[in-house]
XYZ file of C-alpha atoms in Angstrom:
557
model
C -28.671 31.230 -12.706
C -26.108 32.811 -11.975
C -25.057 29.793 -8.822
C -21.963 32.573 -7.008
C -22.813 32.955 -2.921
C -20.153 34.526 -0.318
C -18.815 31.323 1.339
C -16.335 30.854 4.275
C -13.134 29.708 3.289
C -13.099 27.134 5.131
C -16.795 26.218 3.299
C -15.214 26.510 0.379
C -13.098 23.860 0.816
C -16.276 21.454 2.070
C -17.750 22.294 -1.352
C -14.721 21.245 -3.210
C -14.612 18.082 -1.548
C -18.463 17.762 -1.825
C -17.606 18.770 -5.735
C -14.447 15.994 -5.892
C -17.774 12.981 -4.472
C -15.178 12.659 -1.299
C -17.986 10.367 1.486
C -15.570 10.629 4.203
C -12.154 12.602 5.506
C -9.965 11.442 8.525
C -8.223 13.660 11.100
C -7.912 15.292 14.143
C -9.181 19.162 15.043
C -7.190 22.006 16.476
C -7.429 26.108 16.435
C -5.429 26.850 13.302
C -8.352 23.936 11.499
C -10.699 24.229 13.677
C -13.170 26.613 11.086
C -13.727 23.790 8.776
C -14.017 21.255 11.336
C -17.423 24.026 12.007
C -17.734 23.549 8.206
C -17.232 19.739 7.654
C -20.117 20.209 11.044
C -22.606 22.044 9.000
C -22.902 19.678 5.723
C -22.609 16.490 8.100
C -25.729 15.421 5.603
C -22.545 15.022 2.470
C -19.789 14.375 4.079
C -18.582 12.252 7.105
C -15.537 12.856 9.665
C -13.559 10.031 11.447
C -11.669 11.313 14.132
C -9.294 9.134 14.699
C -6.988 9.189 17.672
C -3.730 10.660 15.763
C -3.344 12.325 13.115
C -0.889 9.422 11.527
C -3.238 6.779 12.006
C -5.936 8.945 9.812
C -2.938 9.690 7.209
C -3.019 6.194 7.007
C -7.093 6.116 7.168
C -7.106 7.736 4.233
C -4.190 6.086 2.017
C -6.472 2.617 3.491
C -9.415 4.410 1.240
C -7.753 5.319 -1.593
C -5.720 1.908 -1.687
C -9.274 -0.625 -1.054
C -11.408 1.874 -3.238
C -9.561 3.650 -6.013
C -10.303 6.586 -4.775
C -8.653 9.837 -3.559
C -8.049 9.507 -0.053
C -8.645 13.033 2.570
C -6.652 13.646 5.911
C -7.129 17.175 7.876
C -4.990 18.618 10.490
C -4.206 21.276 12.343
C -0.981 23.385 12.247
C 1.897 22.331 14.386
C 2.365 19.101 15.612
C -0.880 18.132 13.873
C 0.828 18.309 10.385
C 3.783 17.169 11.121
C 2.288 13.667 12.229
C 0.771 13.049 9.069
C 4.687 13.682 7.635
C 5.052 9.856 8.131
C 2.030 9.342 6.484
C 2.199 11.110 3.444
C 5.396 9.555 2.755
C 4.403 6.692 2.315
C 1.630 7.408 -0.123
C 4.497 8.828 -2.186
C 6.514 5.775 -1.959
C 3.464 3.736 -2.720
C 1.967 5.994 -5.086
C -1.518 6.388 -3.211
C -3.699 9.432 -4.441
C -4.429 11.664 -1.182
C -5.573 15.120 -0.819
C -3.845 16.850 2.678
C -5.620 19.460 3.952
C -3.462 21.119 6.964
C -4.737 25.337 9.222
C -1.816 27.055 9.853
C -1.379 30.208 11.722
C -3.030 33.748 9.593
C -1.038 34.619 7.448
C 0.596 37.875 9.195
C 1.745 35.230 11.649
C 3.833 32.983 9.118
C 7.608 32.902 9.639
C 7.821 34.524 13.015
C 7.450 31.594 15.036
C 4.480 32.116 15.905
C 2.713 29.012 18.480
C 1.911 26.197 16.472
C 3.998 26.691 13.339
C 5.381 24.534 11.075
C 6.111 25.779 7.313
C 4.761 22.319 6.157
C 4.926 23.288 2.778
C 8.757 22.498 2.673
C 8.474 20.309 5.419
C 6.340 17.757 2.761
C 8.188 18.866 -0.389
C 10.195 16.132 -1.269
C 7.034 13.652 -0.164
C 4.034 15.048 -2.429
C 3.672 15.411 -5.596
C 2.882 19.446 -4.853
C 1.860 21.370 -2.311
C 0.382 24.332 -1.776
C -0.065 27.416 0.763
C -3.169 29.689 -0.180
C -2.989 33.088 0.786
C -5.716 34.358 -0.677
C -9.395 32.501 -0.163
C -9.918 33.643 -3.813
C -7.374 31.308 -4.661
C -8.273 28.476 -2.695
C -11.714 26.576 -4.875
C -8.878 26.896 -8.656
C -6.187 25.544 -6.191
C -8.298 23.020 -4.434
C -9.511 21.539 -7.446
C -6.252 21.517 -8.764
C -4.792 19.244 -5.548
C -7.455 16.191 -6.320
C -6.544 16.558 -9.880
C -3.142 16.710 -9.793
C -3.422 13.844 -6.678
C -5.664 11.410 -9.274
C -3.767 12.047 -12.736
C -0.510 10.168 -14.359
C 1.547 8.809 -11.616
C -0.851 9.262 -8.603
C 0.112 10.304 -5.535
C -0.400 13.027 -1.977
C -0.721 16.323 -1.932
C -1.226 19.249 0.527
C -2.674 22.122 0.729
C -2.344 24.185 3.405
C -4.853 27.247 4.454
C -3.427 29.554 7.519
C -6.684 30.732 9.687
C -7.120 34.307 8.346
C -8.116 32.407 5.038
C -10.391 29.839 5.648
C -12.387 32.867 7.543
C -12.186 35.488 4.840
C -15.435 35.851 2.802
C -15.243 34.702 -1.515
C -17.894 34.392 -3.631
C -17.969 30.691 -4.714
C -19.443 28.857 -7.948
C -19.774 25.024 -7.338
C -18.333 23.133 -10.417
C -18.575 20.150 -11.483
C -14.967 17.694 -12.136
C -13.374 17.858 -14.965
C -12.272 15.013 -16.656
C -8.840 14.101 -16.205
C -6.303 13.437 -18.883
C -4.887 10.234 -20.657
C -1.936 10.249 -20.192
C -0.334 9.779 -23.241
C 1.980 7.339 -24.944
C 5.460 7.692 -25.172
C 8.365 5.222 -26.735
C 7.355 2.771 -29.768
C 4.617 0.454 -30.021
C 5.449 -1.280 -32.504
C 9.021 -2.139 -31.179
C 7.411 -3.467 -28.485
C 5.099 -6.282 -30.112
C 8.350 -7.251 -32.536
C 10.936 -7.866 -28.985
C 7.416 -9.678 -27.650
C 6.459 -11.510 -31.283
C 9.933 -13.021 -31.333
C 10.767 -13.318 -27.580
C 10.740 -17.771 -26.944
C 10.755 -17.782 -22.993
C 8.886 -14.320 -21.924
C 7.741 -13.405 -18.429
C 5.797 -11.344 -17.087
C 6.499 -8.979 -14.026
C 3.737 -6.929 -12.965
C 3.288 -4.196 -9.962
C 1.188 -1.564 -8.544
C 1.090 0.782 -11.020
C -0.997 -2.583 -12.667
C -3.871 -2.136 -9.692
C -3.931 1.263 -9.379
C -4.977 1.415 -13.523
C -7.544 -1.196 -13.496
C -5.634 -3.162 -15.175
C -5.897 -6.858 -14.248
C -7.812 -8.121 -17.049
C -5.989 -6.172 -19.753
C -2.832 -8.615 -17.891
C -4.453 -11.984 -17.425
C -5.754 -11.382 -21.245
C -2.348 -10.557 -22.642
C -0.650 -13.222 -20.107
C -2.820 -15.928 -21.998
C -2.382 -14.671 -25.306
C 1.510 -15.153 -24.779
C 1.124 -18.214 -22.252
C 4.126 -16.134 -20.300
C 4.046 -16.573 -16.741
C 3.827 -14.231 -14.542
C 4.967 -13.213 -11.564
C 4.583 -9.900 -8.952
C 6.199 -7.717 -6.532
C 4.690 -6.998 -3.590
C 3.191 -4.467 -4.599
C 1.292 -6.036 -7.951
C -0.207 -8.681 -5.724
C -3.917 -9.313 -6.384
C -3.635 -7.950 -10.369
C -3.486 -10.887 -11.525
C -5.170 -13.960 -9.355
C -3.366 -15.811 -7.305
C -5.012 -18.943 -8.553
C -4.733 -18.469 -12.587
C -2.599 -20.309 -13.795
C -0.390 -18.098 -15.672
C 0.429 -17.019 -12.002
C 3.629 -18.069 -10.810
C 4.111 -15.872 -7.362
C 5.915 -12.863 -5.240
C 9.441 -11.850 -6.713
C 12.103 -10.103 -5.145
C 14.208 -10.533 -1.934
C 11.599 -12.302 0.003
C 9.739 -14.225 -2.772
C 8.941 -17.291 -4.495
C 13.326 -19.558 -5.200
C 10.814 -21.287 -8.005
C 10.512 -17.627 -9.180
C 13.721 -16.448 -8.413
C 14.784 -20.031 -10.151
C 13.007 -19.200 -13.008
C 13.588 -16.037 -14.330
C 17.149 -16.445 -14.798
C 15.926 -18.440 -18.071
C 13.597 -16.130 -19.556
C 14.314 -13.747 -22.931
C 12.451 -11.140 -22.516
C 11.201 -10.053 -19.309
C 7.780 -7.406 -20.066
C 7.975 -5.104 -16.821
C 4.277 -3.143 -15.856
C 3.649 -0.741 -13.626
C 6.824 -2.120 -11.176
C 9.895 0.218 -10.874
C 13.014 -2.381 -9.790
C 13.106 -1.115 -6.481
C 16.674 -2.568 -4.521
C 14.133 -5.473 -3.332
C 13.566 -6.902 -6.396
C 17.009 -5.775 -8.226
C 19.241 -5.850 -5.558
C 22.447 -6.236 -7.404
C 21.203 -3.793 -10.796
C 24.230 -5.200 -12.290
C 23.461 -8.750 -12.645
C 20.231 -8.569 -12.667
C 18.084 -10.365 -15.604
C 21.482 -9.849 -17.280
C 20.693 -12.580 -19.796
C 17.058 -11.358 -21.154
C 15.893 -8.122 -22.560
C 13.681 -6.076 -21.038
C 10.677 -4.615 -22.070
C 9.201 -1.732 -19.580
C 6.039 -0.683 -19.325
C 4.940 2.409 -16.463
C 3.655 5.931 -16.351
C 6.201 7.878 -14.855
C 9.245 8.898 -17.767
C 11.126 8.828 -15.466
C 11.659 5.408 -14.128
C 12.492 4.339 -17.734
C 16.127 3.350 -17.030
C 16.514 4.727 -13.544
C 17.223 1.354 -11.606
C 17.876 -1.241 -14.920
C 18.818 -0.268 -18.324
C 16.084 -1.633 -20.295
C 15.882 -2.610 -24.051
C 12.610 -1.224 -25.333
C 10.255 1.268 -22.867
C 6.124 2.618 -23.418
C 5.144 4.730 -20.606
C 1.590 6.130 -20.612
C -1.350 3.856 -18.668
C -0.668 0.320 -18.622
C -4.194 -0.571 -19.357
C -3.969 1.677 -22.226
C -0.677 0.748 -23.648
C -1.782 -3.379 -22.691
C -5.119 -2.967 -24.532
C -3.593 -1.446 -27.502
C 0.067 -3.581 -27.883
C -2.700 -6.884 -27.271
C -3.760 -6.996 -31.127
C 0.014 -6.486 -32.400
C 1.240 -9.477 -29.921
C 0.769 -13.422 -32.006
C -1.492 -15.660 -29.942
C 1.094 -18.509 -29.292
C -0.807 -22.047 -28.814
C 2.697 -23.746 -27.140
C 3.042 -23.738 -23.314
C 6.090 -25.992 -23.074
C 7.311 -22.740 -21.083
C 4.636 -21.766 -18.920
C 4.580 -25.255 -17.951
C 8.382 -25.321 -17.608
C 8.086 -22.913 -15.282
C 4.615 -24.408 -13.303
C 6.502 -26.928 -13.294
C 9.217 -25.311 -10.721
C 6.694 -23.387 -9.298
C 5.105 -27.142 -7.836
C 8.073 -28.257 -7.143
C 8.952 -25.355 -4.499
C 6.688 -24.640 -1.922
C 6.547 -22.479 0.726
C 8.244 -24.411 3.759
C 6.459 -24.830 7.351
C 7.949 -21.830 9.511
C 7.220 -23.820 12.982
C 5.575 -26.665 13.991
C 4.430 -25.142 17.305
C 2.059 -21.953 15.976
C 3.094 -22.093 11.980
C 2.130 -18.155 10.759
C 1.767 -19.702 6.960
C -1.192 -22.163 8.945
C -2.499 -19.431 10.044
C -2.403 -16.926 7.511
C -3.996 -20.110 5.142
C -6.684 -20.570 6.692
C -7.509 -16.886 7.244
C -7.576 -16.879 3.614
C -9.957 -19.685 3.228
C -12.694 -18.022 6.122
C -11.867 -14.200 4.639
C -13.279 -14.890 1.165
C -11.777 -12.838 -1.945
C -13.571 -10.000 -1.463
C -11.554 -8.753 1.550
C -9.284 -6.517 2.264
C -5.548 -7.474 3.950
C -3.843 -4.805 5.202
C -0.427 -5.801 7.608
C 1.770 -3.803 9.120
C 5.257 -4.311 7.971
C 7.899 -6.704 9.160
C 8.354 -10.494 8.904
C 3.812 -11.007 9.154
C 4.571 -8.649 6.253
C 6.396 -11.302 3.788
C 4.266 -14.441 4.973
C 1.303 -12.556 3.912
C 2.684 -11.800 0.547
C 3.966 -15.255 -0.091
C 0.946 -17.587 1.186
C -2.050 -15.547 1.615
C -3.940 -16.116 -2.284
C -4.722 -13.004 -3.315
C -7.422 -13.399 -5.348
C -8.567 -9.504 -6.576
C -6.743 -6.170 -6.787
C -7.314 -3.587 -4.260
C -7.634 -6.388 -1.598
C -3.645 -6.542 -0.116
C -3.038 -2.625 1.275
C 0.554 -2.715 2.817
C 3.703 -0.359 3.478
C 5.990 -1.428 0.147
C 8.031 1.615 -0.460
C 8.107 3.253 3.083
C 8.267 0.090 4.668
C 6.314 2.073 7.806
C 5.353 -0.350 10.863
C 2.451 1.221 12.562
C 0.536 1.170 9.267
C -1.277 -1.224 9.259
C -4.729 -0.598 11.779
C -4.847 3.427 10.112
C -5.134 1.644 6.979
C -7.280 -1.346 7.165
C -9.723 1.531 9.195
C -9.490 3.720 5.714
C -10.761 -0.123 4.229
C -13.692 -0.591 6.659
C -15.520 2.733 5.409
C -13.968 1.497 1.632
C -15.117 -1.662 1.108
C -18.197 -1.378 3.999
C -17.081 -4.813 5.064
C -14.555 -6.580 7.524
C -11.094 -5.980 6.963
C -8.003 -8.290 8.194
C -5.286 -7.326 9.277
C -2.034 -9.008 10.318
C 0.538 -7.807 12.380
C 4.093 -8.089 14.583
C 3.978 -7.000 18.215
C 6.712 -4.032 16.749
C 4.802 -2.524 14.229
C 0.659 -2.762 16.744
C 2.497 -0.981 19.699
C 3.088 1.424 17.849
C -0.522 2.299 16.694
C -2.286 -0.029 18.589
C -4.069 3.101 20.209
C -6.984 3.013 16.645
C -8.149 0.066 18.547
C -10.118 2.662 20.141
C -11.466 3.499 16.487
C -11.926 0.783 15.089
C -14.087 -0.047 17.143
C -15.924 3.049 18.257
C -16.892 3.593 14.019
C -18.229 -0.437 14.439
C -15.054 -1.433 11.393
C -15.063 -5.315 12.729
C -11.637 -5.418 11.984
C -10.306 -9.783 12.087
C -7.109 -8.337 13.782
C -4.338 -11.383 14.317
C -1.284 -10.273 16.352
C 1.981 -12.588 15.634
C 3.690 -12.326 18.546
C 6.920 -12.851 19.547
C 8.532 -10.690 21.597
C 11.425 -9.351 19.712
C 11.691 -7.661 16.723
C 11.224 -10.306 14.120
C 12.738 -9.148 10.417
C 15.651 -7.181 12.045
C 16.501 -9.686 14.973
C 17.142 -12.211 11.455
C 19.363 -10.158 9.909
C 20.917 -9.782 13.233
C 21.658 -13.367 13.444
C 22.093 -13.975 9.358
C 24.686 -10.461 8.972
C 25.598 -9.280 12.640
C 26.974 -12.479 14.704
C 23.644 -12.520 17.220
C 24.117 -9.138 18.422
C 19.826 -8.937 18.940
C 21.051 -5.161 19.889
C 17.365 -3.415 21.464
C 15.270 -6.260 18.999
C 14.168 -8.571 21.993
C 11.144 -6.052 23.384
C 9.990 -7.939 26.305
C 6.911 -6.096 26.963
C 4.222 -7.115 29.301
C 1.960 -6.457 27.435
C -1.111 -8.671 28.275
C -3.258 -8.359 24.841
C -6.743 -9.697 24.866
C -7.122 -7.512 28.619
C -5.741 -4.800 26.471
C -8.282 -5.815 23.394
C -11.594 -5.544 25.755
C -10.117 -3.001 26.978
C -10.896 -1.157 24.360
C -13.943 -2.982 23.347
C -12.900 -5.979 21.290
C -12.751 -9.568 21.358
C -10.265 -11.220 21.926
C -8.746 -14.705 21.659
C -5.766 -16.453 22.570
C -3.709 -18.861 19.212
C -0.694 -20.862 20.192
C -0.990 -23.884 18.292
C -1.559 -25.295 15.174
C -4.319 -27.948 16.113
C -6.740 -24.885 17.633
C -6.707 -22.683 14.061
C -9.024 -23.751 12.447
C -11.344 -23.698 15.265
C -9.847 -19.921 17.046
C -10.137 -18.928 13.015
C -13.983 -19.815 12.824
C -14.209 -18.154 16.414
C -12.850 -14.637 15.028
C -14.930 -14.839 11.594
C -18.618 -15.094 14.037
C -17.127 -12.383 16.117
C -19.453 -8.721 14.700
C -17.813 -6.411 16.629
C -13.600 -6.208 16.153
C -11.186 -8.860 17.144
C -7.764 -9.568 18.512
C -6.308 -12.874 17.744
C -2.579 -12.687 20.088
C -0.919 -15.837 17.682
C 2.293 -16.579 20.123
C 4.944 -17.939 17.355
C 8.726 -18.464 17.971
C 11.301 -15.377 18.387
C 13.147 -17.272 16.518
C 10.631 -18.260 13.081
C 11.919 -16.816 10.267
C 11.261 -15.688 6.503
C 12.732 -17.732 3.624
C 13.434 -17.916 0.794
C 15.623 -15.147 0.957
C 17.703 -13.393 -1.595
C 20.430 -11.677 0.615
C 21.154 -8.070 0.331
C 23.289 -6.801 -2.779
C 23.532 -10.643 -3.961
C 21.598 -12.025 -7.541
C 18.742 -14.025 -7.872
C 20.330 -17.566 -8.310
C 21.835 -16.852 -4.487
C 18.736 -16.889 -3.307
C 18.562 -18.984 0.376
C 16.026 -21.301 0.142
C 15.957 -22.299 3.915
C 17.442 -21.411 7.506
C 19.917 -25.042 7.209
C 21.365 -22.785 4.556
C 22.487 -20.295 5.941
């Protein structure tokens, strides 16, 4: 039976999205993409449009949807400013290896390159921040490009792909035949599996370091089985949080610039660091020359380019982390001796994160929210001190529950990401944000209320850019250049104006009561948490220093 039919290019785009199992598209319409939005309208029974207040919010929502669901996020925008407003969101997805397909309209093909109204070379602009991008100038190639875009975004090291479709291509007729999505290829394993097993078996004090690749590959169970067989402690990058439950007896905590002091101290005693889906960014390997100098490194990653890019490795395996661990597990020897793990556990117990403030302690707020939220709740953050307090103190028990801008560090990410997570999980996410980050995309509060996302927003309000101010205190002689916000914003009134509920929290004694009220509220709710402008995030490894130079508390500065 012939399933071919004549469709417009815009209809082909929508049919391909439906083929790929896309439930939601986030975006904002405009003149050069109006035909595709019209086609979406006609297929609204199969696919839902989520209209945000700004294209950047839409991109972050598609990103958050992808992180929370494991599926590919989709964002659609018009040409010119609509397309350029996606750039930060695309870059953010690229840095954190998040699968996303961004579809942009553009001026008709004959007008390309003529400085036409609302024309930009969005493919050229996004070339460094996408896995691949396309300009579709012939409607006959459109379906193939759309299908390939999803395959590229979801295969190997995941990431964003952009498809730019001129308006006349969207309007042109072409024969279309439905096609089921092809199975994604399994990444080939490269490297010496037996050499990796030999390195593990020879180690007396192995330490496992998990990164975001463990989340992407669905390797959580394999990580737990591997750690338990080795009786090896596990530390995590910010992106890896949730890969192993924080309550697991082998979980030691966060590693990096604001990681656990216990992890920083004990990593130096290990003789083999097993890095799983982590890329040794400068926030972890700050001084590359001294990083893990006394230990061997086994690096497992899906991207060949990451091997020996930032730190030298002794043994490597490239491929899907889950697949590699499942093949490596039978080759490593089971250990019953737990003295090394016990040594690390004792250090963790002796070096807890200290209270930030005696008036309103952000850590206590975060810990209370964690107890109220439940293990399945997605937690989004913006970027700054609140992000690090959340990474340090929130007990993440499951993968895909921590949504944060790790590589790009994009302030304003959290609101869109939380909205995307609400659609992905059909549950109420938590958002931890700061007043600086919140002001960047607070317009998306209207989107959250409109779509009944029921976000629980905890805004840490110190009226300064806290993390930059902390650096100015420590390294710039207390010269607070442009970090004292002094904004007159009434957050409670603002939230209510958007249709949300709101409370103010300003002392420790009220934390439990206010958190309970927030979670009892069925609508989106904002809690204005008034904290000190000189509250700080410690521990901290100063830029370019090694882990043994970690500063554990403010008094040590």
